[in-house]
Coordinates of N, CA and C in Angstrom, one line a residue:
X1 N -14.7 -86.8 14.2 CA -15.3 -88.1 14.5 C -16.6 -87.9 15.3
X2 N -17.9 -89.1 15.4 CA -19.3 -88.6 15.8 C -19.1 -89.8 16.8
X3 N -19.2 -88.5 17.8 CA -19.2 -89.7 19.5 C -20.1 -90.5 19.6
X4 N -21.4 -90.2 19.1 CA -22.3 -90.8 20.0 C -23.3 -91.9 18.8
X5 N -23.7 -93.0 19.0 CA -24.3 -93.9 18.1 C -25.6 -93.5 18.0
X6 N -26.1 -92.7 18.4 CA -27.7 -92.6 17.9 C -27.4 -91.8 16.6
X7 N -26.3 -91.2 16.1 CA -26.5 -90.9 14.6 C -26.8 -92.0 13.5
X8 N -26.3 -93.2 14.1 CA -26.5 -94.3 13.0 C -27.6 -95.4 14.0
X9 N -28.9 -94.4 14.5 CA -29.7 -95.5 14.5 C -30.2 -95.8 13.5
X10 N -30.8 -97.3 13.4 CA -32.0 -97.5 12.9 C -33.2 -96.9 12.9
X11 N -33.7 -96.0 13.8 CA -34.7 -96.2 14.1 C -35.1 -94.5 13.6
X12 N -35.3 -94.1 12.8 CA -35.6 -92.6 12.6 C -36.3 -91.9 13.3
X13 N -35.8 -90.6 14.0 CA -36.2 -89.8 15.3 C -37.4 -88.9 14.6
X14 N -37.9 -88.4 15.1 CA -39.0 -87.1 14.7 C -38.5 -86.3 15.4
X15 N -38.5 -85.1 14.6 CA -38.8 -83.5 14.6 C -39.7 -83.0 14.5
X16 N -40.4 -82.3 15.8 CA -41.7 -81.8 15.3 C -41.2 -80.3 15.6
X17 N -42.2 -79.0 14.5 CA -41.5 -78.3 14.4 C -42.7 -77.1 14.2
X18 N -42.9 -76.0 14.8 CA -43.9 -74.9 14.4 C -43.9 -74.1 15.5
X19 N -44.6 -72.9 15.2 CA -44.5 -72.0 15.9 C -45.0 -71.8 17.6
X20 N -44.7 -70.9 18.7 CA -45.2 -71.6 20.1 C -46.3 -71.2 20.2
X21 N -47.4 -72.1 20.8 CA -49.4 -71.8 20.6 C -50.2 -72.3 19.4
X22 N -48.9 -73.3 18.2 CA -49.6 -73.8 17.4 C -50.1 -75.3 17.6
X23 N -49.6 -75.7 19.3 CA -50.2 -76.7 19.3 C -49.3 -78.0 19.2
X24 N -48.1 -78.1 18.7 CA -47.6 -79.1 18.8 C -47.1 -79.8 20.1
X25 N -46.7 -79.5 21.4 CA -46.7 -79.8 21.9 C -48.2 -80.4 23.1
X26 N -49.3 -80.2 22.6 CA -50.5 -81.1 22.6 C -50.6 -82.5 22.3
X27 N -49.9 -81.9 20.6 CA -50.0 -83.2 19.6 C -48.9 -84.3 20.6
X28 N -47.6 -83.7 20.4 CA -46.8 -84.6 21.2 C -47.3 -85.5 22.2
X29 N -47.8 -84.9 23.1 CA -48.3 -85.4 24.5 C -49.4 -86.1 24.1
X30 N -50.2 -86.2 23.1 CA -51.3 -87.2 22.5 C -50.7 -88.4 21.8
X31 N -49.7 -88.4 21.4 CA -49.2 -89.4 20.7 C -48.2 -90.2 21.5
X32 N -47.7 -89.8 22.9 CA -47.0 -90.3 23.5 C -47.9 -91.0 24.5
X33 N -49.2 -90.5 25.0 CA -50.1 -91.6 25.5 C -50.4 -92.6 25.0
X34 N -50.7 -92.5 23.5 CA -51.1 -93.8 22.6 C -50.1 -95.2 22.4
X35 N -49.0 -94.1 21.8 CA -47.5 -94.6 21.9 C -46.9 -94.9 22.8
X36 N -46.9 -95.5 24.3 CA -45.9 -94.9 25.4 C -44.8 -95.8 25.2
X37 N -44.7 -96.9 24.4 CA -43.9 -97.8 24.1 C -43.2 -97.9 23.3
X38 N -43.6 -97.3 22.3 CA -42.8 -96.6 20.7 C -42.0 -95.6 20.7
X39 N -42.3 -94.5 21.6 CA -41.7 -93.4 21.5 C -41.0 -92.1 22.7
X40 N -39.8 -91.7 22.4 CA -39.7 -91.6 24.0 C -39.0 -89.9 23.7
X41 N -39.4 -88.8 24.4 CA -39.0 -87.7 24.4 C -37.6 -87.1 24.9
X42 N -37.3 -86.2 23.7 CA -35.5 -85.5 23.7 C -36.2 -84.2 24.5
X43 N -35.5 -84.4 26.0 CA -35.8 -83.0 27.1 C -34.8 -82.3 26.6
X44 N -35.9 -81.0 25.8 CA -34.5 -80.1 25.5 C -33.5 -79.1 26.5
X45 N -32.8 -78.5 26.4 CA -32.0 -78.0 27.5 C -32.4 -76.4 27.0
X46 N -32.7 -75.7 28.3 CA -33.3 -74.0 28.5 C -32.3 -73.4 29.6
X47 N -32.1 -72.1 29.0 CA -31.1 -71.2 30.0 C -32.5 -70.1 30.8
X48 N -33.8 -69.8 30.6 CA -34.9 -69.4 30.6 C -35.3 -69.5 32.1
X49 N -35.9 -69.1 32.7 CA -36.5 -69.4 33.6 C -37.7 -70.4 33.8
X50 N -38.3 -71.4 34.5 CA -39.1 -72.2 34.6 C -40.3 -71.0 34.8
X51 N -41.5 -72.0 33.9 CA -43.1 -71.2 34.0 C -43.3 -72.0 35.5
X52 N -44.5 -71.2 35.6 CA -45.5 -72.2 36.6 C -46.1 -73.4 35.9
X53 N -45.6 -74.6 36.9 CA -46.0 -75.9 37.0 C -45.0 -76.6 36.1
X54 N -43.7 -75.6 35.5 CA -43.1 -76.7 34.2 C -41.6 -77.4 35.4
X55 N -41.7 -78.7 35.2 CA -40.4 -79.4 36.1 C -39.1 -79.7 35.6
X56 N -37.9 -79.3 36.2 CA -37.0 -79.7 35.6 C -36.6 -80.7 35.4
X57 N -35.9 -81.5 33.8 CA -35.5 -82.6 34.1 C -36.7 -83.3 33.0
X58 N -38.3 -82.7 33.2 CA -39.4 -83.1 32.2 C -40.1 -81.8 30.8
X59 N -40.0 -81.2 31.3 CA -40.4 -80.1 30.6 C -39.2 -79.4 29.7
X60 N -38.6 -79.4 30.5 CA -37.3 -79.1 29.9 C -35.8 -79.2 30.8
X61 N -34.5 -79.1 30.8 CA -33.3 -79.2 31.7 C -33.2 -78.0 31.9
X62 N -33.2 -77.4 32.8 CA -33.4 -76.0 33.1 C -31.6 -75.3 33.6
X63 N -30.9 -74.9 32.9 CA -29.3 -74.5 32.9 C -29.4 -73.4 33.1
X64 N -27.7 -72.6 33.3 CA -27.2 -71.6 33.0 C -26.9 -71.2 31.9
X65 N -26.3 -69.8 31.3 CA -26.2 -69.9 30.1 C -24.7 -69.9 29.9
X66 N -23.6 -69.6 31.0 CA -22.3 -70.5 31.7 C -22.3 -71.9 31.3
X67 N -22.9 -72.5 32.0 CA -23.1 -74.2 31.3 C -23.6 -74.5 30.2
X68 N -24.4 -73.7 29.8 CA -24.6 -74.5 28.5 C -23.7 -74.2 27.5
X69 N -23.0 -73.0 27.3 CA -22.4 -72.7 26.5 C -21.2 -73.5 26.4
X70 N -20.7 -73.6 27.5 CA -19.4 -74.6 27.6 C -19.6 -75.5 27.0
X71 N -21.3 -76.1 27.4 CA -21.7 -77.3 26.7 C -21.7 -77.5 25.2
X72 N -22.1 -76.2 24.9 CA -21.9 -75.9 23.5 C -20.7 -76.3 22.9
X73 N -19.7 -75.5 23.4 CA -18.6 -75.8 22.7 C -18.0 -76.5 22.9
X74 N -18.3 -77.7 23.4 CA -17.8 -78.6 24.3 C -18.4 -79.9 23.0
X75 N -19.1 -79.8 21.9 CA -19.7 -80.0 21.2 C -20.8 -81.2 21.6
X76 N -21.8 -81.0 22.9 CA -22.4 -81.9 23.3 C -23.4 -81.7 22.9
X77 N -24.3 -80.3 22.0 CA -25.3 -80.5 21.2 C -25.4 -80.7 19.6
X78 N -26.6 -81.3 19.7 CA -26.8 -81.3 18.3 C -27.3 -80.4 17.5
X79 N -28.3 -79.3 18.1 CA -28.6 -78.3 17.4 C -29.2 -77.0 19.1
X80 N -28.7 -75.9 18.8 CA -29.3 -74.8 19.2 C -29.9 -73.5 18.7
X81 N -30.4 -73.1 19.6 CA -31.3 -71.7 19.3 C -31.4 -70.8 20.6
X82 N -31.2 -69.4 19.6 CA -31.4 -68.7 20.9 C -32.8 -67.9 20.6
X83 N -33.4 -67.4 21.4 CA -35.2 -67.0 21.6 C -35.2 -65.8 23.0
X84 N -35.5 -64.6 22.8 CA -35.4 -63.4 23.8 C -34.5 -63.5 24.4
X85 N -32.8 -63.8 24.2 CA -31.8 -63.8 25.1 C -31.6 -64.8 26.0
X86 N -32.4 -66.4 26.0 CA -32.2 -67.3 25.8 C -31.9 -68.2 25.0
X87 N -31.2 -69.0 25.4 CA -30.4 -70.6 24.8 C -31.1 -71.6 25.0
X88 N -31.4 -72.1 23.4 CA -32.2 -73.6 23.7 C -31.5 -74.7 23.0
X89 N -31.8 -75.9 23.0 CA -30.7 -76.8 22.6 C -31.4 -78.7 22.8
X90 N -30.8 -79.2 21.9 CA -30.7 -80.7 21.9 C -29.1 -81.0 22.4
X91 N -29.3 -81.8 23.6 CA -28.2 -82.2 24.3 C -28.2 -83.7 23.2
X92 N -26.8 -84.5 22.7 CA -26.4 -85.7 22.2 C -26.9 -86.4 23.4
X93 N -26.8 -86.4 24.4 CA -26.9 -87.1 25.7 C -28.7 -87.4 25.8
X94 N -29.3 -86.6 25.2 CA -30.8 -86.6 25.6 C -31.5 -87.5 24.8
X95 N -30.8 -87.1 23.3 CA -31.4 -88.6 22.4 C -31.1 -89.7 22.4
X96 N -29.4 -90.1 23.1 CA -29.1 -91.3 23.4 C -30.0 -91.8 24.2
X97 N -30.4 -91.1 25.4 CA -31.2 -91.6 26.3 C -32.3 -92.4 26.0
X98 N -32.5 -91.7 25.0 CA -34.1 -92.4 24.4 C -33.7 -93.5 23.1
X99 N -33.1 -93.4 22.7 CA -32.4 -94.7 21.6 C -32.1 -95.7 21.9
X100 N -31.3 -95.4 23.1 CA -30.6 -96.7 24.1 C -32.1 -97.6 24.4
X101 N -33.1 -96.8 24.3 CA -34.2 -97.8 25.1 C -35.0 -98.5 23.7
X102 N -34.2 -98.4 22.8 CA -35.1 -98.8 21.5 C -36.1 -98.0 20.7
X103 N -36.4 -97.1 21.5 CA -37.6 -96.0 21.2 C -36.8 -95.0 19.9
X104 N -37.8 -94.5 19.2 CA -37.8 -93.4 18.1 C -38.1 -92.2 19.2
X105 N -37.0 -91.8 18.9 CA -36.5 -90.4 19.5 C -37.5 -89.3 18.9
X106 N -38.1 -88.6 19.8 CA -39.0 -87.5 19.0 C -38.5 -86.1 20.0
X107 N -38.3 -85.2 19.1 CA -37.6 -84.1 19.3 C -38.7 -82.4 19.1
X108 N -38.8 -81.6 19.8 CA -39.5 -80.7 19.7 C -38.0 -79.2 19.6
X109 N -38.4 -78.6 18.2 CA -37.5 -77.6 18.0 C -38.3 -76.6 17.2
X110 N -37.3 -75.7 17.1 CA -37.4 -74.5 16.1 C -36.8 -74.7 14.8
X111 N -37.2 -73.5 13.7 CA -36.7 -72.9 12.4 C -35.3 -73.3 12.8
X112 N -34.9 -72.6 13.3 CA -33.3 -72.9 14.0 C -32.5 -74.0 14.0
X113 N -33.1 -75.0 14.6 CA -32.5 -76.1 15.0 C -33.0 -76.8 13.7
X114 N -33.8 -77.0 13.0 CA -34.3 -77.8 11.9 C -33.6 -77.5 10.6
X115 N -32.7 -76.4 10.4 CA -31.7 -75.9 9.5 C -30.2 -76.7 10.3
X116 N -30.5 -76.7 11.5 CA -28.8 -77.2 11.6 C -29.2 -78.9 11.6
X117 N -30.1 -79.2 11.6 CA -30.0 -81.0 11.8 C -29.9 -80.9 10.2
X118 N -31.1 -80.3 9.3 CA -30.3 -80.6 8.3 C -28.7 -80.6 7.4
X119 N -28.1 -79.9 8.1 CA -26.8 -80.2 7.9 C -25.9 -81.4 8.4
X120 N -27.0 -82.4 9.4 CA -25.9 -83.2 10.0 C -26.5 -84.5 8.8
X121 N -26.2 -85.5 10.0 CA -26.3 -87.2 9.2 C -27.5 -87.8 10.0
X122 N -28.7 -86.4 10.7 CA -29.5 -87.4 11.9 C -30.4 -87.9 11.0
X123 N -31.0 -87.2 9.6 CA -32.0 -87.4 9.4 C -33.0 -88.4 9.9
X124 N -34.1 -86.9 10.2 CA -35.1 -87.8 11.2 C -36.2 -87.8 10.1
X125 N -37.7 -87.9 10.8 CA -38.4 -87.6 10.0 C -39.2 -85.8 10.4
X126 N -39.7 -84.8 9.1 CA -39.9 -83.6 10.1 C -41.2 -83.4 9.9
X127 N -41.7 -82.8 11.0 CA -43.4 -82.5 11.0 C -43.6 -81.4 11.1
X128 N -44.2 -80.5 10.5 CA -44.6 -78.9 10.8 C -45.9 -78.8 11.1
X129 N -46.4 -78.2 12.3 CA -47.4 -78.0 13.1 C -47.9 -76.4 12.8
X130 N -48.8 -76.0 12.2 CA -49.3 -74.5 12.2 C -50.5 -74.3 12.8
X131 N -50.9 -73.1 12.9 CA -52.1 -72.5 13.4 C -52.9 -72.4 12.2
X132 N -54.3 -71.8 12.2 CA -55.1 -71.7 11.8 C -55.0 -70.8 10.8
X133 N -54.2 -69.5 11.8 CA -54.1 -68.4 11.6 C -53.6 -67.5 12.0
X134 N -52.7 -66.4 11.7 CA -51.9 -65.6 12.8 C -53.0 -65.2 14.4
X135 N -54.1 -64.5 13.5 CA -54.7 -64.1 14.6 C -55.0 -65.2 16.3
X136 N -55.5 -66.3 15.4 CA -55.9 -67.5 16.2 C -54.5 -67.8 17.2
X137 N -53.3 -67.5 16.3 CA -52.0 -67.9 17.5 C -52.1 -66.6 18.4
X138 N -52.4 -65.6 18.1 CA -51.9 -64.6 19.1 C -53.5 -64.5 20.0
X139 N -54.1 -65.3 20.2 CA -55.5 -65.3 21.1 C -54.6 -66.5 21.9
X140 N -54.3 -67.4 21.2 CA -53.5 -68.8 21.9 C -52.8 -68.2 23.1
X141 N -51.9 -67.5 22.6 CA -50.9 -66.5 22.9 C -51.0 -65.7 24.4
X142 N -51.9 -65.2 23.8 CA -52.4 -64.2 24.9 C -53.2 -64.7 26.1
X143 N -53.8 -66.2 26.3 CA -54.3 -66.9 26.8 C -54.1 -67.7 28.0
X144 N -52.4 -67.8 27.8 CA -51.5 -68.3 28.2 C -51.3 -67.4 29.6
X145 N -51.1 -66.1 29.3 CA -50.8 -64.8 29.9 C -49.6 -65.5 30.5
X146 N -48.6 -65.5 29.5 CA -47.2 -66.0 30.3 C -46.0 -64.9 29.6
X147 N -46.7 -63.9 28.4 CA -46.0 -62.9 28.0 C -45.9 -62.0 27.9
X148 N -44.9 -60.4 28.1 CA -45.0 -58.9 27.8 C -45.2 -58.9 26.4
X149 N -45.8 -58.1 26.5 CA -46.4 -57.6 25.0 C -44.9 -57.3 23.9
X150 N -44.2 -57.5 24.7 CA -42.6 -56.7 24.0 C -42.7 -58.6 23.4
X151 N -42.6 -59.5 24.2 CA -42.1 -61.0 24.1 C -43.3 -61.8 23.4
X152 N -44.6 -61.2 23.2 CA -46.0 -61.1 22.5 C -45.4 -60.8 20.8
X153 N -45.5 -59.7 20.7 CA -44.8 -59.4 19.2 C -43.5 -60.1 18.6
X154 N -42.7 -60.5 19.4 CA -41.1 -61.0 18.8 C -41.7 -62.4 18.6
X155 N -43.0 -63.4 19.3 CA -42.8 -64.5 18.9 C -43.9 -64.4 18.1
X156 N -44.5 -63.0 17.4 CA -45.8 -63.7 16.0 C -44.6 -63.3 15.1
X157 N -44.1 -62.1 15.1 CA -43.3 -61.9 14.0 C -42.1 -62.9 14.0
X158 N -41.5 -63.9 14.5 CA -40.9 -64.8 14.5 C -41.8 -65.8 13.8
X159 N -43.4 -66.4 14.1 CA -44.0 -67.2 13.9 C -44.4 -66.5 12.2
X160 N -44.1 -65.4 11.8 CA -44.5 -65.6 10.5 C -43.7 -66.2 9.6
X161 N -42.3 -65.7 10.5 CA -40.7 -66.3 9.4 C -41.2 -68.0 9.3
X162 N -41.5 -68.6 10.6 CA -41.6 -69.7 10.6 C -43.0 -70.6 9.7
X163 N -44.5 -70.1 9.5 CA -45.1 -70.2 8.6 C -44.8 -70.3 7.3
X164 N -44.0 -69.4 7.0 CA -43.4 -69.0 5.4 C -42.2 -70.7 5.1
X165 N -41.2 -70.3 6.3 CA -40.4 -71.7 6.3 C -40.7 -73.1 6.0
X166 N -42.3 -73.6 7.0 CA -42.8 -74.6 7.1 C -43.7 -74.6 5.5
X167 N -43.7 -74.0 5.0 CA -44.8 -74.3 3.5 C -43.7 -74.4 2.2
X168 N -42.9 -73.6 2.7 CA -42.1 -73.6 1.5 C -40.4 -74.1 1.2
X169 N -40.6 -74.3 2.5 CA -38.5 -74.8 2.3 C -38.4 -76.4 1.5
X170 N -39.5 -77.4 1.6 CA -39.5 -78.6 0.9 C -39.3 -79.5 1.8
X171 N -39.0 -79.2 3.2 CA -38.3 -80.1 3.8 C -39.3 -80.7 4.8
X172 N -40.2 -80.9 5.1 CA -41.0 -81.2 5.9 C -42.1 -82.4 5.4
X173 N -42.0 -83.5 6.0 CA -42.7 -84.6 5.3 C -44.1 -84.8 6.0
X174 N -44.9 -83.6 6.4 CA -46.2 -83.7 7.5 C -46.1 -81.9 7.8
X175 N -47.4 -81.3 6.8 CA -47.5 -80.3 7.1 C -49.1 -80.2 7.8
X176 N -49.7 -80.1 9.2 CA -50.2 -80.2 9.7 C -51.2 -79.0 10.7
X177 N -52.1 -78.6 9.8 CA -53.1 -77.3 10.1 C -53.5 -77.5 11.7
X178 N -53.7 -77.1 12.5 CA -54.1 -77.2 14.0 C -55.3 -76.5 13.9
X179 N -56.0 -77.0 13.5 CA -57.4 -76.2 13.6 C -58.4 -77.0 14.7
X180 N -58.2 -78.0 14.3 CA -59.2 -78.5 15.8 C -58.4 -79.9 16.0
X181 N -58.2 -79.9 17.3 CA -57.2 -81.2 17.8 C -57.3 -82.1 17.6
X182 N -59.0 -82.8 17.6 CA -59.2 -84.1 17.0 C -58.6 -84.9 15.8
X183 N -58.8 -83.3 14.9 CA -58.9 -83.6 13.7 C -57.1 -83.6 13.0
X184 N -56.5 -83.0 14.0 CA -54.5 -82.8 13.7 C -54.3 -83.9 14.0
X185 N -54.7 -84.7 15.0 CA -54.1 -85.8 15.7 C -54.4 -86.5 14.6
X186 N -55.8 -86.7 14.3 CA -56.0 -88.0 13.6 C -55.0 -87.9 12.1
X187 N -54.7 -87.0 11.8 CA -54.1 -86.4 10.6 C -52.2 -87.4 11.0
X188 N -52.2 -86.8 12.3 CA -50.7 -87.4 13.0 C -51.0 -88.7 13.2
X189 N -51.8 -89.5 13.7 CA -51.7 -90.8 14.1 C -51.5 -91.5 12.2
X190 N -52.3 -91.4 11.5 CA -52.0 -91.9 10.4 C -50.8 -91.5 9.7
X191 N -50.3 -90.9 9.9 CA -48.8 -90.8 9.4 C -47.9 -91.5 10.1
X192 N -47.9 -91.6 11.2 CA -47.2 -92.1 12.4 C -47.2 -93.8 11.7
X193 N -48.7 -94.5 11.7 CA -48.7 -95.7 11.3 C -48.2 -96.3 10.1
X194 N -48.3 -95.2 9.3 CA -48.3 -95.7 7.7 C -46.6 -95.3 7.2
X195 N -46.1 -94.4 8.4 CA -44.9 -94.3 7.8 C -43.8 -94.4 8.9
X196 N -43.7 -93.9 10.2 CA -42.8 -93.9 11.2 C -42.9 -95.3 11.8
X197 N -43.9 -95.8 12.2 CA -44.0 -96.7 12.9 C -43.8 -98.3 11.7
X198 N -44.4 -98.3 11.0 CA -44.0 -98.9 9.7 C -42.6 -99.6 9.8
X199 N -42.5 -98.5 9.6 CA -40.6 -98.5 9.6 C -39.6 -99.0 10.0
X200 N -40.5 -98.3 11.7 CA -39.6 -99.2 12.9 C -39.8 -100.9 13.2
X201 N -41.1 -101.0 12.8 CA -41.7 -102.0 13.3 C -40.8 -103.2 12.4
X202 N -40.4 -102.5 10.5 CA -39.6 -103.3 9.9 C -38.1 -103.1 10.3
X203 N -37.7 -102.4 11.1 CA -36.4 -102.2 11.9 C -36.1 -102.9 13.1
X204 N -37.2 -103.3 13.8 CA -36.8 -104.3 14.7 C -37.8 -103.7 16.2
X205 N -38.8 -102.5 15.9 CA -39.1 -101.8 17.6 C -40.4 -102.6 17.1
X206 N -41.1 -102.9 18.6 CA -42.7 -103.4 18.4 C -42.5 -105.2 18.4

């Protein structure tokens, strides 16, 4: 049996979904200023250590990997991933949060977690975010200076599986080049209107 009622919202959640330095989490944060009333963010849950300036609770729920596993099997997520010997995860608890308020739930994941939602009943809607170019993500990358060169390589060669994924698995309703921000957004805001928001607006949000 499915504990929690945000599987049978109305209101279809987003998945946004691409490799790390390609930008989606920009986009996000652009569309939630525009939107602040439409749309409300699933804080994923990290066993990882906090960067500089990232807060817990907003950036991400910052755990053990003791608790979360429990949590795991405790079956309080919806989808996980593990990344350098960290655990990442959608808590059921984190999209309720945001459903409860009427808002279309928007979710930031991996290859990982976008293969296990498709196996459930969330269907959301999914967006794939890419780079320009490998090279361009690993300038992104390196920019950051938040990686060893060991944790440098595992996420392009991870980001290739995920390129290959995002073009060709079928599943992605918004495939979305990051080449210049203006121009991704504007690409996102018209999908958002013409089809997410649409939607909702004929579901009852707005």
């Amino acid at each position: 049996m499915i504990r929690n009622c945000f599987w049978f919202s109305m209101h279809r959640p987003i998945v946004f979904c691409g490799p790390s330095g390609s930008g989606k989490s920009t986009l996000v944060t652009k569309m939630m200023q525009d939107f602040p009333d439409k749309f409300g963010f699933s804080v994923s849950h990290t066993t990882r250590n906090p960067r500089p300036g990232e807060i817990d609770g907003n950036h991400y729920h910052f755990t053990t990997k003791d608790k979360m596993q429990k949590a795991i099997a405790e079956g309080k997520f919806i989808e996980t991933a593990v990344f350098s010997g960290n655990i990442y995860g959608t808590s059921r608890d984190s999209v309720d949060a945001v459903t409860n308020q009427g808002k279309v739930c928007v979710l930031d994941i991996d290859v990982q977690g976008v293969k296990q939602i498709k196996q459930t009943s969330f269907n959301p809607w999914f967006i794939f975010v890419e780079p320009p170019s490998l090279e361009e993500l690993e300038s992104r990358l390196r920019a950051r200076n938040t990686e060893s060169e060991d944790s440098l390589k595992q996420r392009l060669d991870t980001a290739r599986q995920e390129l290959i994924y995002g073009k060709t698995s079928n599943i992605f309703d918004l495939v979305i080049t990051n080449d210049n921000l203006e121009h991704a957004y504007s690409i996102l805001k018209k999908f958002l209107l013409e089809n997410v928001l649409k939607a909702s607006v004929s579901n009852g949000i707005g």
